[in-house]
Amino acid sequence: MDPAYFDDYRSLTTGSRDLYERACRRIPGGVTSNVRFFPPYPIYMSRAAGSKIYDIDGREYIDYCLAFGPLVAGHGHPRLVEAVQRELLRAGTVIFGAPSELELQMAERLAGVLPSAEMTRFTNSGTESTMHALRIARGATGRTRIAKFEGHYHGVHDSVLLNLDRPLPPFAGSDGIPSAVRDATLVLPFNDIEAVKAGLTEDVAAVIVEPVARGAIEPQPGLLAALREITSRLGIVLIFDEVVSWPRVGLSGAQGRYGVTPDLTALGKAVGGGLPMGAVVGKRELMSIVTPSGARAFPGEVSKDASLAGAGFPGPHDPYVFHGGTYNGTPIALAAGLALLDLLQEEGTWTGLAAAGERMRQALRDLFRRRGREAQVIGTGAAFDFYFTGEPIRSSREIWRSDLGLRRQLDYRLLAAGVYNSPAHRFHLSLAHSDSDLERTLDEIERAMAAPSGAVPSREALLR
Ligand SMILES: Cc1ncc(COP(=O)(O)O)c(C=O)c1O
């Protein structure tokens, strides 16, 4: 049965309903990424500008989804659009399929901002970045098992698609994952140093962690340092998945913010300024593992770096890991990523964005207190999130135990009021969000909280 708050949603989004009906005949679930679906059907978008996105019915929304994170400058920022157009005209093509200078420029810029980014390889997505980082770790250590945390999302490949939405015991989020791959992944609770100490053993190749979990749950003091110490002692490669946290928690990423440098970092989303691009960055001795054998044989600086391959890690002597991809590092994605980085490095830009994030977090705490609702407002930098629970949120477990029905009800009311996000997902801020956007959003949240509660269905009922 439809919850009452779907009524407004349905009556305001008839164009999306029609497109959904049509799309379901040719596109499973009407979506090309499972995370884009929400019941009863998602909103089909037609255009966007700045902080706003417009659906097929012509409705305007303030956008806090921002394509799940990459659009740190908002939609179609003139500087990014201009950079893409300029590079397209200059290069005369959308892809070289050969090395180009922009790749090097971006690798140099990343090395300047991210402590772990001694060397870079580009990919096309966050998924590819975490996948290649794990393979490098396995190659360097000669080990198979990897460890990840409950509720941490690292993309859609087999090794990491476990316990995305539920606590232990281990649970694969998809059929089709070979049991040997599933069993090679150790799942640990987040923000629990003792569990990490007890769980990690010398046969683990890598620990992969979202240092700010779900882009909004900060690590407890000492957690990342403890991870660093244990992994170094056991010869395990420490991978930070900063696909969301860079640059939303800071230009030096979570690694700069919390002062812990991982061995490898997976980047995605904002690194391509909204175009499909990711990157694996990391320590020279690890990244050198992907140096092609031809380049190792060549004299000069390259072979000197390659001779470090795997040094300090317990795997085979001189390991070799394959990394490739037709679309890695296309010129316009690099141009967009560089333009975004230019913008964010301008005096006051990132701090202004983080200050807006802090204003929203504080205003929401005040709002929920005023309305007598027990709530936890989380996040840091340019992202925020909130859940209705009295328990401080240290991991996804407190979120799963929170009143998610109330949160979803609020989110659907916001959708009806013209504030867009995927329900029960963190909110992203951009340079395009104005003070009046933020004020209006707070007003709409206040109004949605004041509306009488309808019957709140369970998650299972919603997803049926
Ligand atoms: C932390 C994190 N890592 C990896 C990914 C996967 O990135 P992509 O969707 O570009 O493959 C995501 C996507 O949301 C993510 O949030």
Coordinates of C-alpha atoms and ligand atoms in Angstrom, one line a residue:
M1 CA 0.0 0.0 0.0
D2 CA 1.3 3.5 -0.9
P3 CA 2.1 5.6 2.1
A4 CA 0.1 8.9 2.2
Y5 CA 3.2 11.0 1.4
F6 CA 3.4 9.4 -2.0
D7 CA 0.2 11.1 -3.0
D8 CA 1.7 14.6 -3.5
Y9 CA 4.8 13.0 -5.1
R10 CA 2.7 11.1 -7.6
S11 CA 0.5 14.0 -8.5
L12 CA 3.4 16.4 -9.0
T13 CA 5.5 14.0 -11.1
T14 CA 3.2 12.5 -13.7
G15 CA 5.8 13.0 -16.5
S16 CA 8.3 10.9 -14.6
R17 CA 5.7 8.2 -14.0
D18 CA 5.0 8.0 -17.7
L19 CA 8.7 7.9 -18.6
Y20 CA 9.2 5.2 -15.9
E21 CA 6.4 3.1 -17.4
R22 CA 8.0 3.4 -20.8
A23 CA 11.6 2.9 -19.6
C24 CA 10.8 -0.2 -17.7
R25 CA 10.1 -2.0 -21.0
R26 CA 13.7 -1.4 -22.3
I27 CA 15.8 -0.5 -19.2
P28 CA 15.5 -2.9 -16.1
G29 CA 13.9 -0.9 -13.3
G30 CA 13.9 2.2 -15.5
V31 CA 17.3 3.1 -14.3
T32 CA 20.9 2.6 -15.5
S33 CA 22.3 2.4 -12.0
N34 CA 20.5 0.6 -9.3
V35 CA 21.3 3.3 -6.7
R36 CA 19.2 5.8 -8.8
F37 CA 16.0 4.0 -8.2
F38 CA 13.6 5.1 -5.4
P39 CA 10.0 4.1 -5.0
P40 CA 7.4 4.5 -6.4
Y41 CA 9.5 5.6 -9.4
P42 CA 12.5 8.0 -9.6
I43 CA 12.2 11.6 -11.0
Y44 CA 13.3 11.9 -14.6
M45 CA 15.4 15.0 -15.1
S46 CA 15.7 17.1 -18.2
R47 CA 18.1 19.9 -17.4
A48 CA 20.0 21.7 -14.7
A49 CA 21.7 25.0 -13.9
G50 CA 23.8 26.0 -10.9
S51 CA 22.1 24.7 -7.7
K52 CA 18.9 23.8 -9.6
I53 CA 17.7 20.7 -11.4
Y54 CA 14.5 20.5 -13.5
D55 CA 12.4 17.5 -14.1
I56 CA 10.5 16.3 -17.1
D57 CA 7.4 18.1 -15.8
G58 CA 9.3 21.3 -15.6
R59 CA 9.5 21.4 -11.8
E60 CA 12.5 23.1 -10.3
Y61 CA 14.4 21.6 -7.4
I62 CA 17.3 22.8 -5.3
D63 CA 19.7 19.9 -5.9
Y64 CA 21.5 18.3 -3.0
C65 CA 22.1 15.0 -4.7
L66 CA 24.4 16.7 -7.2
A67 CA 24.9 13.4 -9.1
F68 CA 25.8 11.7 -5.8
G69 CA 28.7 14.0 -5.2
P70 CA 30.9 15.1 -8.1
L71 CA 29.4 18.5 -8.8
V72 CA 31.2 20.5 -6.2
A73 CA 30.8 23.6 -8.3
G74 CA 27.2 22.9 -9.1
H75 CA 25.7 22.2 -12.5
G76 CA 27.3 23.7 -15.5
H77 CA 29.7 26.1 -13.7
P78 CA 30.8 28.6 -16.4
R79 CA 34.5 28.0 -15.7
L80 CA 34.1 24.2 -16.1
V81 CA 31.9 24.5 -19.2
E82 CA 34.4 26.9 -20.7
A83 CA 37.4 24.6 -19.9
V84 CA 35.7 21.7 -21.5
Q85 CA 34.7 23.7 -24.6
R86 CA 38.2 25.1 -24.9
E87 CA 39.9 21.8 -24.6
L88 CA 37.6 20.1 -27.1
L89 CA 38.4 22.8 -29.6
R90 CA 42.1 22.9 -28.8
A91 CA 42.5 19.1 -28.9
G92 CA 40.1 18.6 -31.8
T93 CA 39.1 15.2 -30.4
V94 CA 37.4 13.8 -27.3
I95 CA 40.1 11.1 -26.9
F96 CA 43.7 10.5 -28.0
G97 CA 44.2 6.9 -26.8
A98 CA 47.8 8.0 -26.1
P99 CA 49.5 9.9 -23.3
S100 CA 48.9 13.7 -23.1
E101 CA 50.2 16.6 -21.0
L102 CA 47.0 17.2 -19.1
E103 CA 47.3 13.7 -17.5
L104 CA 50.7 14.8 -16.2
Q105 CA 49.4 18.2 -15.1
M106 CA 46.6 16.6 -13.1
A107 CA 49.0 14.0 -11.5
E108 CA 51.3 16.9 -10.5
R109 CA 48.4 18.8 -9.0
L110 CA 47.1 15.8 -7.1
A111 CA 50.6 15.3 -5.7
G112 CA 50.5 18.9 -4.5
V113 CA 47.3 18.5 -2.5
L114 CA 47.0 14.8 -1.4
P115 CA 49.7 13.5 0.9
S116 CA 49.6 10.0 -0.5
A117 CA 49.6 11.0 -4.2
E118 CA 53.2 10.4 -5.2
M119 CA 52.1 8.8 -8.4
T120 CA 48.7 8.6 -10.2
R121 CA 47.0 6.3 -12.7
F122 CA 43.6 7.5 -14.1
T123 CA 40.5 5.4 -14.4
N124 CA 36.9 6.0 -15.4
S125 CA 35.0 5.7 -12.1
G126 CA 35.3 5.2 -8.4
T127 CA 34.6 1.5 -9.0
E128 CA 37.6 1.1 -11.2
S129 CA 39.8 3.0 -8.8
T130 CA 39.0 0.8 -5.8
M131 CA 39.3 -2.3 -8.0
H132 CA 42.7 -1.4 -9.3
A133 CA 43.9 -0.3 -5.8
L134 CA 43.0 -3.7 -4.5
R135 CA 44.7 -5.5 -7.3
I136 CA 47.9 -3.5 -6.7
A137 CA 47.7 -4.4 -3.0
R138 CA 47.3 -8.1 -3.8
G139 CA 50.1 -7.9 -6.3
A140 CA 52.4 -6.2 -3.8
T141 CA 51.7 -8.5 -0.9
G142 CA 51.1 -11.8 -2.8
R143 CA 48.0 -12.2 -0.5
T144 CA 44.4 -12.7 -1.5
R145 CA 42.2 -11.6 1.4
I146 CA 41.0 -8.1 1.8
A147 CA 39.2 -6.3 4.6
K148 CA 36.4 -3.8 4.3
F149 CA 33.9 -2.2 6.7
E150 CA 30.1 -2.7 7.2
G151 CA 28.1 -0.1 5.4
H152 CA 31.1 1.2 3.3
Y153 CA 30.4 1.4 -0.4
H154 CA 33.4 1.1 -2.8
G155 CA 31.6 0.6 -6.1
V156 CA 30.1 -2.4 -7.8
H157 CA 32.9 -4.9 -8.2
D158 CA 32.8 -8.4 -6.6
S159 CA 35.3 -8.0 -3.8
V160 CA 33.6 -5.1 -2.1
L161 CA 29.9 -5.6 -2.6
L162 CA 29.3 -6.9 0.9
N163 CA 27.3 -5.7 3.9
L164 CA 26.3 -2.4 2.2
D165 CA 23.0 -2.1 4.1
R166 CA 23.2 -4.5 7.0
P167 CA 25.6 -5.5 9.8
L168 CA 27.6 -8.7 10.0
P169 CA 27.4 -11.7 9.3
P170 CA 29.0 -11.3 5.9
F171 CA 26.3 -10.7 3.2
A172 CA 26.9 -10.3 -0.5
G173 CA 24.8 -7.5 -2.0
S174 CA 24.4 -9.3 -5.3
D175 CA 24.0 -12.7 -6.8
G176 CA 26.7 -13.7 -9.3
I177 CA 29.6 -13.0 -7.0
P178 CA 31.8 -16.1 -6.9
S179 CA 31.9 -17.6 -3.4
A180 CA 35.7 -17.7 -3.5
V181 CA 35.7 -13.9 -4.1
R182 CA 33.1 -13.3 -1.4
D183 CA 34.9 -15.5 1.1
A184 CA 38.2 -13.6 0.4
T185 CA 36.6 -10.4 1.9
L186 CA 36.7 -9.9 5.6
V187 CA 34.0 -7.5 6.8
L188 CA 34.7 -5.5 10.0
P189 CA 32.5 -3.1 12.0
F190 CA 33.5 0.6 11.6
N191 CA 34.9 2.7 14.3
D192 CA 35.8 -0.3 16.5
I193 CA 39.5 -0.5 17.0
E194 CA 39.4 -3.7 19.0
A195 CA 37.5 -5.5 16.3
V196 CA 40.1 -4.3 13.8
K197 CA 42.9 -5.6 16.0
A198 CA 41.2 -8.9 16.5
G199 CA 40.2 -9.3 12.8
L200 CA 43.4 -8.4 10.9
T201 CA 45.9 -11.1 10.3
E202 CA 49.1 -11.5 8.3
D203 CA 47.3 -13.0 5.3
V204 CA 45.3 -9.9 4.5
A205 CA 46.5 -7.9 1.4
A206 CA 44.6 -4.7 2.0
V207 CA 42.3 -2.8 4.3
I208 CA 40.0 -0.5 2.3
V209 CA 38.1 2.1 4.3
E210 CA 36.0 5.2 3.6
P211 CA 37.8 7.4 6.2
V212 CA 34.6 9.5 6.5
A213 CA 32.1 6.7 6.2
R214 CA 29.1 7.3 3.9
G215 CA 30.7 10.6 3.3
A216 CA 29.4 11.9 6.7
I217 CA 30.5 9.7 9.6
E218 CA 33.8 10.9 10.9
P219 CA 36.3 8.4 12.2
Q220 CA 36.6 8.3 16.0
P221 CA 39.8 9.9 17.2
G222 CA 42.7 7.5 16.8
L223 CA 40.9 5.1 14.5
L224 CA 42.8 6.0 11.3
A225 CA 46.1 6.1 13.2
A226 CA 45.4 2.7 14.7
L227 CA 44.6 1.4 11.2
R228 CA 47.8 2.8 9.9
E229 CA 49.9 1.3 12.7
I230 CA 48.3 -2.2 12.5
T231 CA 48.5 -2.4 8.7
S232 CA 52.1 -1.2 8.6
R233 CA 53.0 -3.8 11.3
L234 CA 51.3 -6.7 9.4
G235 CA 52.6 -5.7 5.9
I236 CA 49.0 -4.9 4.8
V237 CA 48.3 -2.1 2.2
L238 CA 46.1 0.6 3.6
I239 CA 43.7 2.0 1.0
F240 CA 41.6 5.1 1.7
D241 CA 38.5 5.3 -0.6
E242 CA 38.3 9.1 -1.0
V243 CA 35.9 8.9 -3.9
V244 CA 33.4 11.0 -1.9
S245 CA 35.6 12.6 0.8
W246 CA 38.0 14.3 -1.7
P247 CA 37.6 17.2 -1.8
R248 CA 34.3 17.4 0.2
V249 CA 36.1 17.0 3.6
G250 CA 39.1 19.1 2.5
L251 CA 41.4 19.7 -0.4
S252 CA 44.0 17.4 1.2
G253 CA 41.2 14.8 1.7
A254 CA 40.5 12.9 4.9
Q255 CA 44.1 11.9 4.9
G256 CA 45.2 15.6 5.3
R257 CA 42.4 16.4 7.6
Y258 CA 43.1 13.6 10.1
G259 CA 46.9 13.4 9.5
V260 CA 47.1 9.8 8.4
T261 CA 48.6 8.9 5.1
P262 CA 47.4 5.7 3.4
D263 CA 49.5 3.6 1.0
L264 CA 46.9 4.0 -1.8
T265 CA 43.9 6.3 -2.4
A266 CA 41.0 5.7 -4.7
L267 CA 39.5 8.9 -6.2
G268 CA 36.5 9.4 -8.4
K269 CA 33.5 11.8 -8.7
A270 CA 35.0 15.3 -8.3
V271 CA 38.4 14.4 -9.8
G272 CA 36.8 14.6 -13.3
G273 CA 34.7 17.7 -12.4
G274 CA 31.6 15.7 -13.2
L275 CA 32.8 13.9 -16.2
P276 CA 33.6 10.1 -15.9
M277 CA 37.0 9.9 -14.4
G278 CA 38.7 8.4 -11.4
A279 CA 42.2 7.9 -10.2
V280 CA 44.3 5.5 -8.1
V281 CA 47.1 7.5 -6.4
G282 CA 49.7 6.3 -4.0
K283 CA 53.2 5.6 -2.9
R284 CA 55.8 5.4 -5.6
E285 CA 56.9 1.8 -4.6
L286 CA 53.3 0.6 -4.9
M287 CA 52.2 2.5 -8.0
S288 CA 55.4 1.4 -9.8
I289 CA 54.0 -2.1 -9.8
V290 CA 51.9 -1.2 -12.8
T291 CA 54.8 0.1 -14.8
P292 CA 54.8 -2.0 -18.0
S293 CA 57.7 -4.3 -18.5
G294 CA 58.8 -2.4 -21.6
A295 CA 59.1 0.8 -19.6
R296 CA 61.1 -1.1 -16.9
A297 CA 63.6 -2.2 -19.4
F298 CA 64.1 1.4 -20.7
P299 CA 66.9 3.3 -19.2
G300 CA 66.4 6.6 -17.2
E301 CA 64.2 7.8 -14.4
V302 CA 61.4 5.4 -15.3
S303 CA 63.4 2.3 -14.7
K304 CA 64.8 3.7 -11.5
D305 CA 61.2 4.2 -10.2
A306 CA 60.1 0.8 -11.5
S307 CA 63.0 -0.9 -9.6
L308 CA 61.2 0.1 -6.4
A309 CA 58.2 -2.0 -7.4
G310 CA 56.7 -3.7 -4.4
A311 CA 59.6 -2.6 -2.1
G312 CA 58.6 -2.8 1.5
F313 CA 55.7 -5.1 0.9
P314 CA 55.8 -8.8 1.6
G315 CA 54.9 -10.0 -2.0
P316 CA 56.9 -11.4 -4.8
H317 CA 60.2 -9.7 -5.9
D318 CA 59.4 -7.2 -8.7
P319 CA 55.7 -7.7 -9.0
Y320 CA 53.7 -6.7 -12.0
V321 CA 50.0 -5.6 -12.0
F322 CA 48.1 -4.8 -15.1
H323 CA 46.2 -1.6 -15.3
G324 CA 44.5 -0.3 -18.5
G325 CA 41.4 1.3 -20.0
T326 CA 40.5 2.8 -23.4
Y327 CA 39.0 5.9 -21.8
N328 CA 41.5 6.5 -19.0
G329 CA 42.3 10.2 -18.7
T330 CA 40.4 11.7 -21.6
P331 CA 41.3 15.4 -22.3
I332 CA 37.9 16.9 -21.5
A333 CA 37.5 15.0 -18.3
L334 CA 41.0 16.2 -17.3
A335 CA 40.2 19.8 -18.3
A336 CA 37.0 19.7 -16.2
G337 CA 38.8 18.2 -13.2
L338 CA 41.6 20.8 -13.5
A339 CA 39.2 23.7 -13.8
L340 CA 37.4 22.5 -10.6
L341 CA 40.6 22.2 -8.8
D342 CA 41.6 25.7 -9.9
L343 CA 38.3 27.0 -8.6
L344 CA 38.6 25.2 -5.3
Q345 CA 42.2 26.4 -4.7
E346 CA 41.2 30.0 -5.0
E347 CA 41.5 31.9 -1.8
G348 CA 38.4 31.4 0.4
T349 CA 36.5 29.1 -2.0
W350 CA 36.7 25.8 -0.2
T351 CA 36.5 27.5 3.3
G352 CA 33.3 29.2 2.1
L353 CA 31.8 25.9 1.1
A354 CA 32.8 24.2 4.4
A355 CA 31.4 27.2 6.3
A356 CA 28.1 26.8 4.5
G357 CA 28.2 23.1 5.5
E358 CA 28.8 24.0 9.1
R359 CA 25.9 26.6 9.0
M360 CA 23.5 23.9 7.7
R361 CA 24.6 21.4 10.3
Q362 CA 24.2 23.9 13.1
A363 CA 20.8 25.2 11.8
L364 CA 19.5 21.6 11.5
R365 CA 20.6 20.8 15.1
D366 CA 18.7 23.9 16.3
L367 CA 15.7 23.1 14.2
F368 CA 15.4 19.5 15.4
R369 CA 15.9 20.6 19.0
R370 CA 13.2 23.3 18.6
R371 CA 10.8 20.7 17.3
G372 CA 11.7 18.3 20.1
R373 CA 13.0 15.6 17.8
E374 CA 15.9 13.4 18.8
A375 CA 18.2 13.7 15.9
Q376 CA 21.9 13.3 15.0
V377 CA 23.3 15.8 12.4
I378 CA 26.5 14.5 10.9
G379 CA 29.0 15.4 8.2
T380 CA 32.0 17.6 7.8
G381 CA 33.0 20.1 5.1
A382 CA 30.7 20.3 2.1
A383 CA 28.3 17.4 3.1
F384 CA 25.7 16.9 5.8
D385 CA 23.2 14.2 6.8
F386 CA 20.8 13.6 9.7
Y387 CA 19.0 10.7 11.3
F388 CA 16.3 10.5 13.9
T389 CA 17.9 8.6 16.8
G390 CA 19.2 9.4 20.3
E391 CA 22.3 7.3 19.7
P392 CA 25.4 9.2 18.5
I393 CA 26.3 7.9 15.1
R394 CA 29.6 6.1 15.0
S395 CA 28.9 3.7 12.2
S396 CA 26.1 2.6 9.8
R397 CA 24.7 0.5 12.6
E398 CA 23.2 3.5 14.4
I399 CA 21.7 4.7 11.1
W400 CA 20.2 1.3 10.4
R401 CA 18.6 1.4 13.9
S402 CA 17.4 5.0 13.5
D403 CA 13.9 6.0 12.5
L404 CA 14.4 5.7 8.7
G405 CA 10.7 5.8 8.1
L406 CA 10.5 9.3 9.5
R407 CA 13.6 10.3 7.5
R408 CA 12.1 9.0 4.2
Q409 CA 8.8 10.7 4.9
L410 CA 10.6 14.0 5.4
D411 CA 12.6 13.4 2.2
Y412 CA 9.5 12.8 0.1
R413 CA 7.9 15.9 1.5
L414 CA 11.0 17.8 0.4
L415 CA 10.8 16.3 -3.1
A416 CA 7.2 17.5 -3.3
A417 CA 8.4 21.0 -2.0
G418 CA 11.2 21.2 -4.6
V419 CA 14.2 20.1 -2.7
Y420 CA 15.9 17.2 -4.5
N421 CA 17.9 14.3 -3.1
S422 CA 17.8 10.6 -3.2
P423 CA 15.7 9.6 -0.1
A424 CA 17.8 8.8 3.0
H425 CA 21.0 9.9 1.3
R426 CA 23.5 12.5 2.5
F427 CA 23.2 16.1 1.2
H428 CA 25.9 17.7 -0.9
L429 CA 26.6 21.4 -1.1
S430 CA 28.1 23.2 -4.1
L431 CA 29.6 26.6 -4.8
A432 CA 26.3 27.3 -6.6
H433 CA 24.1 27.0 -3.5
S434 CA 23.2 30.5 -2.4
D435 CA 22.2 31.6 1.1
S436 CA 18.6 31.9 -0.1
D437 CA 18.7 28.2 -1.3
L438 CA 19.9 27.2 2.1
E439 CA 17.3 29.3 3.9
R440 CA 14.5 27.9 1.7
T441 CA 15.7 24.4 2.4
L442 CA 15.7 24.9 6.1
D443 CA 12.2 26.4 5.9
E444 CA 11.0 23.4 3.9
I445 CA 12.5 21.0 6.4
E446 CA 10.8 22.9 9.2
R447 CA 7.5 22.7 7.3
A448 CA 7.9 19.0 6.5
M449 CA 8.6 18.3 10.2
A450 CA 5.5 20.2 11.2
A451 CA 3.2 18.2 8.9
P452 CA 1.2 15.5 10.5
S453 CA 2.9 12.1 10.2
G454 CA 1.3 9.6 7.9
A455 CA 1.7 5.9 8.4
V456 CA 5.4 5.2 7.9
P457 CA 5.9 1.9 5.9
S458 CA 8.9 -0.3 6.5
R459 CA 11.8 -0.2 4.1
E460 CA 10.8 -3.7 2.8
A461 CA 7.3 -2.4 2.0
L462 CA 8.7 0.6 0.2
L463 CA 11.0 -1.5 -1.9
R464 CA 8.5 -4.2 -2.8
Ligands
LIG1 C1 32.9 6.0 -1.4 C2 32.6 5.5 -2.8 N1 33.6 4.7 -3.4 C3 33.4 4.3 -4.6 C4 32.2 4.6 -5.3 C5 32.0 4.1 -6.7 O1 32.2 5.1 -7.6 P1 31.5 5.0 -9.1 O2 30.0 5.1 -8.9 O3 32.1 6.2 -9.8 O4 31.9 3.7 -9.7 C6 31.3 5.4 -4.7 C7 30.0 5.8 -5.5 O5 29.1 6.3 -4.9 C8 31.5 5.8 -3.4 O6 30.5 6.6 -2.8

